[in-house]
Amino acid sequence: MRLNQAGSTGGSTTPGSADYVVEDDDLGEIGHAANGLFNGLEPAGKHASAASESAGSSLKGDGFDTGAALSEVNKTWETQAKTLLQACAHISNHLDYTKKSSKANDEWIGAQLRIIGPVAPGSEGAVSASKISQLFR
């Protein structure tokens, strides 16, 4: 995806104009990375949580204030890890939807722009500006 000419090699050269390009491969890579993070973080987060809770309980049982503090930090960790897991799942699911929706929209627009019947001699078969305008409202 490119917005506002960030590293663009084509498209508009007017400063401040926005090019919006979504490639299926880009969406796939981002979705795959989000899914990989989700799958890796879930077991690693649980492992860290279990070890921290055990250490916190042990220290607390031995009379150290650090044990209670570690247990509190662990609760915060669990909340943050769950939030990140939900974000990764949301990103992955949204990109899957976006990819399918974009393809469907492209197919619909392509079907709308197809010229049915013979093209007049000397004509390039171009679609009228009014027809294009209707498609992008």
Coordinates of N, CA, C and O in Angstrom, one line a residue:
M1 N 0.8 -1.2 0.0 CA 0.0 0.0 0.0 C 0.9 1.2 0.0 O 1.9 1.3 0.7
R2 N 0.6 2.2 -0.8 CA 1.3 3.5 -0.8 C 0.3 4.6 -0.7 O -0.6 4.7 -1.4
L3 N 0.6 5.5 0.2 CA -0.2 6.7 0.4 C 0.7 7.9 0.3 O 1.8 7.9 0.8
N4 N 0.3 8.9 -0.3 CA 1.0 10.2 -0.4 C 2.4 10.1 -1.0 O 3.3 10.6 -0.4
Q5 N 2.6 9.2 -2.0 CA 3.8 9.1 -2.7 C 5.0 8.6 -1.8 O 6.1 8.8 -2.2
A6 N 4.7 7.8 -0.8 CA 5.8 7.3 0.0 C 6.6 6.2 -0.8 O 6.1 5.1 -1.0
G7 N 7.7 6.6 -1.3 CA 8.5 5.7 -2.1 C 7.9 5.2 -3.4 O 8.3 4.2 -3.9
S8 N 7.1 6.0 -4.0 CA 6.4 5.6 -5.2 C 7.3 5.6 -6.4 O 8.2 6.5 -6.5
T9 N 7.1 4.7 -7.3 CA 7.9 4.6 -8.5 C 7.0 5.0 -9.7 O 7.5 5.0 -10.8
G10 N 5.7 5.2 -9.4 CA 4.8 5.6 -10.5 C 3.7 6.4 -10.0 O 3.7 6.8 -8.8
G11 N 2.7 6.6 -10.8 CA 1.5 7.3 -10.3 C 1.7 8.8 -10.4 O 2.5 9.3 -11.1
S12 N 0.9 9.5 -9.6 CA 0.9 10.9 -9.7 C 2.2 11.5 -9.1 O 2.7 11.0 -8.2
T13 N 2.6 12.6 -9.7 CA 3.8 13.2 -9.2 C 3.5 14.6 -8.6 O 4.4 15.3 -8.2
T14 N 2.2 14.9 -8.4 CA 1.8 16.1 -7.8 C 2.0 16.0 -6.3 O 1.5 15.0 -5.7
P15 N 2.7 16.9 -5.6 CA 2.9 16.8 -4.2 C 1.6 16.8 -3.5 O 0.7 17.6 -3.8
G16 N 1.5 15.9 -2.5 CA 0.3 15.9 -1.7 C -0.9 15.1 -2.2 O -1.8 14.8 -1.6
S17 N -0.7 14.7 -3.5 CA -1.8 13.8 -4.1 C -1.5 12.4 -3.5 O -0.4 12.0 -3.2
A18 N -2.6 11.6 -3.4 CA -2.5 10.3 -2.8 C -2.7 9.2 -3.9 O -3.6 9.3 -4.7
D19 N -1.8 8.3 -3.9 CA -2.0 7.1 -4.7 C -2.3 5.9 -3.7 O -1.6 5.8 -2.7
Y20 N -3.3 5.2 -4.0 CA -3.7 4.1 -3.1 C -3.5 2.8 -4.0 O -4.3 2.6 -4.9
V21 N -2.5 2.0 -3.6 CA -2.3 0.8 -4.4 C -2.2 -0.3 -3.4 O -1.5 -0.3 -2.4
V22 N -3.0 -1.3 -3.6 CA -3.0 -2.5 -2.8 C -2.8 -3.7 -3.7 O -3.5 -4.0 -4.6
E23 N -1.7 -4.4 -3.4 CA -1.3 -5.6 -4.1 C -1.7 -6.8 -3.3 O -1.5 -6.8 -2.1
D24 N -2.2 -7.8 -3.9 CA -2.6 -9.0 -3.2 C -1.4 -9.6 -2.4 O -1.6 -10.1 -1.3
D25 N -0.2 -9.6 -3.0 CA 0.9 -10.1 -2.4 C 1.3 -9.4 -1.1 O 1.7 -10.0 -0.1
D26 N 1.1 -8.1 -1.1 CA 1.4 -7.2 0.1 C 0.4 -7.6 1.2 O 0.8 -7.8 2.3
L27 N -0.9 -7.7 0.8 CA -1.9 -8.0 1.8 C -1.6 -9.4 2.4 O -1.7 -9.6 3.6
G28 N -1.2 -10.3 1.5 CA -0.9 -11.7 2.0 C 0.3 -11.7 3.0 O 0.2 -12.4 4.0
E29 N 1.3 -11.0 2.7 CA 2.5 -10.9 3.5 C 2.2 -10.3 4.9 O 2.6 -10.8 5.9
I30 N 1.4 -9.3 4.9 CA 1.0 -8.6 6.2 C 0.1 -9.5 7.0 O 0.3 -9.7 8.2
G31 N -0.8 -10.1 6.3 CA -1.7 -11.1 7.0 C -1.0 -12.3 7.5 O -1.2 -12.7 8.7
H32 N 0.0 -12.8 6.8 CA 0.8 -13.9 7.2 C 1.6 -13.5 8.4 O 1.7 -14.3 9.4
A33 N 2.2 -12.3 8.4 CA 3.0 -11.9 9.5 C 2.2 -11.7 10.8 O 2.6 -12.1 11.9
A34 N 1.0 -11.2 10.6 CA 0.1 -11.0 11.8 C -0.4 -12.4 12.3 O -0.4 -12.6 13.6
N35 N -0.6 -13.3 11.4 CA -1.0 -14.7 11.9 C 0.2 -15.4 12.5 O 0.0 -16.0 13.6
G36 N 1.4 -15.2 12.0 CA 2.6 -15.8 12.6 C 2.8 -15.2 14.0 O 3.2 -16.0 14.9
L37 N 2.6 -13.9 14.2 CA 2.8 -13.3 15.5 C 1.8 -13.8 16.4 O 2.1 -14.1 17.6
F38 N 0.6 -13.9 16.0 CA -0.5 -14.5 16.8 C -0.1 -15.9 17.3 O -0.2 -16.2 18.5
N39 N 0.2 -16.8 16.4 CA 0.5 -18.2 16.7 C 1.8 -18.3 17.6 O 1.8 -19.2 18.4
G40 N 2.8 -17.4 17.4 CA 4.0 -17.5 18.2 C 3.8 -16.8 19.6 O 4.3 -17.3 20.6
L41 N 3.0 -15.8 19.7 CA 2.8 -15.0 20.9 C 1.9 -15.8 21.9 O 2.2 -15.8 23.1
E42 N 1.0 -16.5 21.4 CA 0.0 -17.1 22.3 C 0.7 -18.1 23.2 O 0.6 -18.0 24.5
P43 N 1.5 -19.1 22.7 CA 2.1 -20.0 23.7 C 3.3 -19.4 24.4 O 3.5 -19.7 25.6
A44 N 4.0 -18.5 23.8 CA 5.1 -17.8 24.5 C 4.6 -16.9 25.6 O 5.1 -16.9 26.7
G45 N 3.4 -16.2 25.4 CA 2.8 -15.4 26.4 C 2.3 -16.2 27.6 O 2.5 -15.8 28.7
K46 N 1.8 -17.3 27.3 CA 1.3 -18.2 28.4 C 2.4 -18.7 29.2 O 2.3 -18.9 30.4
H47 N 3.5 -19.1 28.5 CA 4.7 -19.6 29.2 C 5.3 -18.6 30.2 O 5.5 -18.8 31.3
A48 N 5.4 -17.4 29.7 CA 6.0 -16.3 30.5 C 5.0 -16.0 31.6 O 5.5 -15.7 32.8
S49 N 3.7 -16.0 31.4 CA 2.8 -15.8 32.4 C 2.8 -16.8 33.5 O 2.8 -16.5 34.7
A50 N 2.9 -18.1 33.2 CA 2.9 -19.1 34.2 C 4.2 -19.0 35.0 O 4.1 -19.2 36.3
A51 N 5.3 -18.8 34.4 CA 6.6 -18.7 35.1 C 6.6 -17.5 36.1 O 7.0 -17.6 37.2
S52 N 6.0 -16.4 35.6 CA 6.0 -15.2 36.4 C 5.0 -15.3 37.6 O 5.3 -14.9 38.7
E53 N 3.9 -15.9 37.4 CA 2.9 -16.1 38.4 C 3.5 -17.1 39.5 O 3.4 -16.8 40.7
S54 N 4.2 -18.1 39.1 CA 4.8 -19.0 40.0 C 5.9 -18.3 40.8 O 6.0 -18.5 42.1
A55 N 6.7 -17.5 40.2 CA 7.8 -16.8 40.9 C 7.2 -15.8 41.9 O 7.6 -15.6 43.0
G56 N 6.1 -15.1 41.4 CA 5.4 -14.1 42.3 C 4.8 -14.7 43.5 O 5.0 -14.2 44.6
S57 N 4.2 -15.9 43.3 CA 3.6 -16.6 44.5 C 4.6 -17.0 45.4 O 4.5 -16.9 46.7
S58 N 5.7 -17.6 44.9 CA 6.8 -18.1 45.8 C 7.4 -16.9 46.6 O 7.6 -17.1 47.8
L59 N 7.7 -15.8 45.9 CA 8.3 -14.7 46.6 C 7.3 -14.1 47.7 O 7.7 -13.7 48.8
K60 N 6.1 -14.0 47.3 CA 5.1 -13.5 48.2 C 5.0 -14.4 49.4 O 4.8 -13.9 50.5
G61 N 5.0 -15.7 49.2 CA 4.9 -16.7 50.3 C 6.1 -16.6 51.2 O 6.0 -16.9 52.4
D62 N 7.3 -16.2 50.7 CA 8.5 -16.0 51.5 C 8.5 -14.6 52.2 O 9.5 -14.3 52.8
G63 N 7.4 -13.8 52.0 CA 7.4 -12.5 52.7 C 8.0 -11.4 51.9 O 8.1 -10.3 52.5
F64 N 8.3 -11.5 50.7 CA 8.9 -10.4 49.9 C 7.8 -9.6 49.2 O 6.9 -10.2 48.6
D65 N 7.9 -8.3 49.3 CA 6.9 -7.4 48.6 C 7.1 -7.5 47.1 O 6.1 -7.3 46.4
T66 N 8.2 -7.9 46.7 CA 8.5 -8.1 45.3 C 7.5 -9.1 44.6 O 7.2 -9.0 43.5
G67 N 7.2 -10.1 45.4 CA 6.2 -11.2 44.9 C 4.9 -10.6 44.5 O 4.4 -10.9 43.4
A68 N 4.3 -9.7 45.3 CA 3.0 -9.1 45.0 C 3.2 -8.2 43.8 O 2.3 -8.1 42.9
A69 N 4.3 -7.4 43.7 CA 4.6 -6.6 42.6 C 4.7 -7.4 41.3 O 4.2 -7.0 40.3
L70 N 5.4 -8.5 41.4 CA 5.6 -9.4 40.2 C 4.3 -9.9 39.7 O 4.0 -10.0 38.5
S71 N 3.4 -10.3 40.7 CA 2.1 -10.8 40.3 C 1.2 -9.7 39.6 O 0.5 -10.0 38.7
E72 N 1.4 -8.5 40.1 CA 0.7 -7.3 39.5 C 1.2 -7.1 38.1 O 0.4 -6.8 37.1
V73 N 2.5 -7.1 37.9 CA 3.1 -6.9 36.6 C 2.6 -8.0 35.6 O 2.3 -7.8 34.5
N74 N 2.5 -9.2 36.2 CA 2.1 -10.4 35.4 C 0.6 -10.2 34.9 O 0.3 -10.5 33.7
K75 N -0.2 -9.7 35.7 CA -1.6 -9.4 35.3 C -1.6 -8.4 34.2 O -2.4 -8.5 33.2
T76 N -0.8 -7.3 34.3 CA -0.7 -6.3 33.2 C -0.2 -7.0 32.0 O -0.7 -6.7 30.9
W77 N 0.8 -7.9 32.1 CA 1.4 -8.6 30.9 C 0.3 -9.4 30.2 O 0.1 -9.3 29.0
E78 N -0.5 -10.1 31.0 CA -1.6 -10.9 30.4 C -2.6 -10.1 29.7 O -3.0 -10.4 28.6
T79 N -2.9 -8.9 30.2 CA -3.9 -8.0 29.6 C -3.3 -7.5 28.3 O -4.0 -7.5 27.2
Q80 N -2.0 -7.1 28.3 CA -1.4 -6.6 27.1 C -1.2 -7.6 26.0 O -1.4 -7.4 24.8
A81 N -0.8 -8.9 26.5 CA -0.7 -10.0 25.5 C -2.0 -10.3 24.8 O -2.0 -10.5 23.6
K82 N -3.1 -10.3 25.6 CA -4.4 -10.6 25.0 C -4.8 -9.5 24.0 O -5.4 -9.8 23.0
T83 N -4.5 -8.3 24.4 CA -4.8 -7.2 23.5 C -4.1 -7.3 22.2 O -4.6 -7.1 21.1
L84 N -2.8 -7.6 22.3 CA -2.0 -7.8 21.1 C -2.5 -9.0 20.2 O -2.5 -8.9 19.0
L85 N -2.8 -10.1 20.9 CA -3.4 -11.2 20.2 C -4.7 -10.9 19.4 O -4.9 -11.2 18.3
Q86 N -5.5 -10.1 20.1 CA -6.8 -9.7 19.4 C -6.5 -8.8 18.3 O -7.1 -8.9 17.2
A87 N -5.5 -7.9 18.4 CA -5.1 -7.0 17.3 C -4.6 -7.8 16.1 O -4.9 -7.5 15.0
C88 N -3.7 -8.8 16.4 CA -3.2 -9.6 15.3 C -4.3 -10.3 14.6 O -4.3 -10.4 13.3
A89 N -5.2 -10.9 15.3 CA -6.3 -11.6 14.7 C -7.2 -10.7 13.9 O -7.6 -11.0 12.8
H90 N -7.4 -9.5 14.4 CA -8.2 -8.5 13.7 C -7.6 -8.1 12.4 O -8.2 -8.0 11.3
I91 N -6.3 -7.8 12.5 CA -5.5 -7.4 11.2 C -5.6 -8.5 10.2 O -5.9 -8.3 9.0
S92 N -5.3 -9.8 10.6 CA -5.3 -10.9 9.7 C -6.7 -11.1 9.1 O -6.9 -11.2 7.8
N93 N -7.8 -11.1 9.9 CA -9.1 -11.2 9.4 C -9.5 -10.1 8.5 O -10.2 -10.3 7.4
H94 N -9.2 -8.9 8.9 CA -9.5 -7.7 8.1 C -8.8 -7.7 6.7 O -9.5 -7.4 5.7
L95 N -7.6 -8.1 6.7 CA -6.9 -8.2 5.4 C -7.5 -9.3 4.5 O -7.5 -9.1 3.3
D96 N -7.9 -10.4 5.1 CA -8.5 -11.4 4.3 C -9.8 -10.9 3.6 O -10.1 -11.1 2.5
Y97 N -10.6 -10.2 4.5 CA -11.8 -9.6 4.0 C -11.5 -8.5 2.9 O -12.1 -8.5 1.8
T98 N -10.5 -7.7 3.1 CA -10.2 -6.6 2.2 C -9.7 -7.2 0.9 O -10.1 -6.7 -0.2
K99 N -8.9 -8.2 0.9 CA -8.5 -8.9 -0.3 C -9.6 -9.4 -1.1 O -9.7 -9.2 -2.3
K100 N -10.6 -10.1 -0.5 CA -11.7 -10.7 -1.2 C -12.6 -9.5 -1.7 O -13.1 -9.6 -2.8
S101 N -12.9 -8.5 -0.9 CA -13.7 -7.4 -1.2 C -13.1 -6.6 -2.4 O -13.9 -6.2 -3.3
S102 N -11.8 -6.4 -2.3 CA -11.2 -5.6 -3.4 C -11.3 -6.4 -4.7 O -11.5 -5.8 -5.8
K103 N -11.1 -7.7 -4.7 CA -11.2 -8.5 -5.9 C -12.6 -8.4 -6.5 O -12.8 -8.3 -7.7
A104 N -13.6 -8.6 -5.6 CA -15.0 -8.5 -6.0 C -15.3 -7.1 -6.6 O -16.0 -7.1 -7.7
N105 N -14.8 -6.1 -6.0 CA -15.0 -4.7 -6.5 C -14.4 -4.6 -7.9 O -14.9 -4.0 -8.8
D106 N -13.1 -5.0 -8.0 CA -12.4 -4.9 -9.3 C -13.1 -5.7 -10.4 O -13.3 -5.2 -11.5
E107 N -13.6 -6.9 -10.1 CA -14.4 -7.7 -11.1 C -15.7 -7.0 -11.5 O -16.0 -6.9 -12.6
W108 N -16.4 -6.4 -10.5 CA -17.6 -5.7 -10.8 C -17.3 -4.5 -11.7 O -18.0 -4.3 -12.7
I109 N -16.3 -3.7 -11.3 CA -16.0 -2.5 -12.2 C -15.6 -2.9 -13.6 O -16.0 -2.3 -14.6
G110 N -14.8 -4.0 -13.6 CA -14.4 -4.5 -14.9 C -15.5 -4.9 -15.8 O -15.6 -4.6 -17.0
A111 N -16.5 -5.6 -15.2 CA -17.7 -6.0 -15.9 C -18.5 -4.8 -16.3 O -19.1 -4.8 -17.5
Q112 N -18.6 -3.7 -15.5 CA -19.3 -2.5 -15.9 C -18.7 -1.8 -17.0 O -19.3 -1.1 -17.8
L113 N -17.3 -1.9 -17.1 CA -16.6 -1.1 -18.1 C -16.5 -1.8 -19.5 O -16.1 -1.3 -20.5
R114 N -16.8 -3.1 -19.5 CA -16.8 -3.9 -20.7 C -17.7 -3.3 -21.8 O -18.9 -3.0 -21.4
I115 N -17.3 -3.2 -23.0 CA -18.1 -2.8 -24.0 C -18.8 -4.0 -24.7 O -18.1 -4.9 -25.0
I116 N -20.1 -3.9 -24.8 CA -20.8 -5.1 -25.4 C -21.2 -4.7 -26.8 O -21.7 -3.6 -27.0
G117 N -20.8 -5.6 -27.7 CA -21.1 -5.3 -29.1 C -19.9 -4.8 -29.8 O -18.8 -4.6 -29.3
P118 N -20.0 -4.6 -31.1 CA -18.9 -4.2 -31.9 C -18.5 -2.7 -31.6 O -19.4 -1.9 -31.3
V119 N -17.2 -2.4 -31.8 CA -16.7 -1.1 -31.6 C -16.8 -0.4 -33.0 O -16.4 -1.0 -34.0
A120 N -17.2 0.8 -33.0 CA -17.3 1.6 -34.2 C -16.0 1.8 -34.9 O -15.0 1.9 -34.2
P121 N -15.9 1.7 -36.2 CA -14.6 1.9 -36.9 C -13.9 3.2 -36.4 O -14.6 4.3 -36.3
G122 N -12.7 3.2 -36.2 CA -11.9 4.4 -35.8 C -12.1 4.7 -34.3 O -11.4 5.6 -33.8
S123 N -12.9 4.0 -33.6 CA -13.1 4.3 -32.2 C -12.2 3.4 -31.4 O -11.9 2.3 -31.7
E124 N -11.7 3.9 -30.2 CA -10.8 3.1 -29.4 C -11.6 2.3 -28.4 O -11.1 1.5 -27.6
G125 N -12.9 2.4 -28.4 CA -13.8 1.6 -27.5 C -13.7 2.2 -26.1 O -13.9 1.5 -25.1
A126 N -13.4 3.5 -26.0 CA -13.3 4.1 -24.6 C -14.7 4.2 -24.0 O -15.7 4.4 -24.6
V127 N -14.6 4.1 -22.7 CA -15.9 4.3 -21.9 C -16.1 5.8 -21.6 O -15.1 6.5 -21.3
S128 N -17.3 6.2 -21.7 CA -17.6 7.6 -21.5 C -17.3 8.1 -20.1 O -17.3 7.3 -19.2
A129 N -16.9 9.4 -20.0 CA -16.7 10.0 -18.7 C -17.9 9.9 -17.8 O -17.7 9.7 -16.6
S130 N -19.1 10.0 -18.3 CA -20.3 9.9 -17.4 C -20.4 8.5 -16.9 O -20.8 8.4 -15.7
K131 N -20.1 7.5 -17.6 CA -20.2 6.1 -17.2 C -19.1 5.9 -16.1 O -19.4 5.3 -15.0
I132 N -17.9 6.4 -16.3 CA -16.9 6.2 -15.2 C -17.3 7.0 -14.0 O -17.1 6.5 -12.9
S133 N -17.9 8.1 -14.1 CA -18.3 8.9 -13.0 C -19.3 8.2 -12.1 O -19.3 8.2 -10.9
Q134 N -20.2 7.5 -12.8 CA -21.3 6.7 -12.1 C -20.7 5.6 -11.3 O -21.1 5.3 -10.2
L135 N -19.6 5.0 -11.7 CA -19.0 3.9 -11.0 C -18.2 4.3 -9.8 O -18.0 3.5 -8.9
F136 N -17.8 5.5 -9.7 CA -16.9 6.0 -8.6 C -17.7 6.9 -7.6 O -17.0 7.6 -6.9
R137 N -19.0 6.8 -7.5 CA -19.7 7.6 -6.6 C -19.8 7.0 -5.3 O -19.7 5.8 -5.0

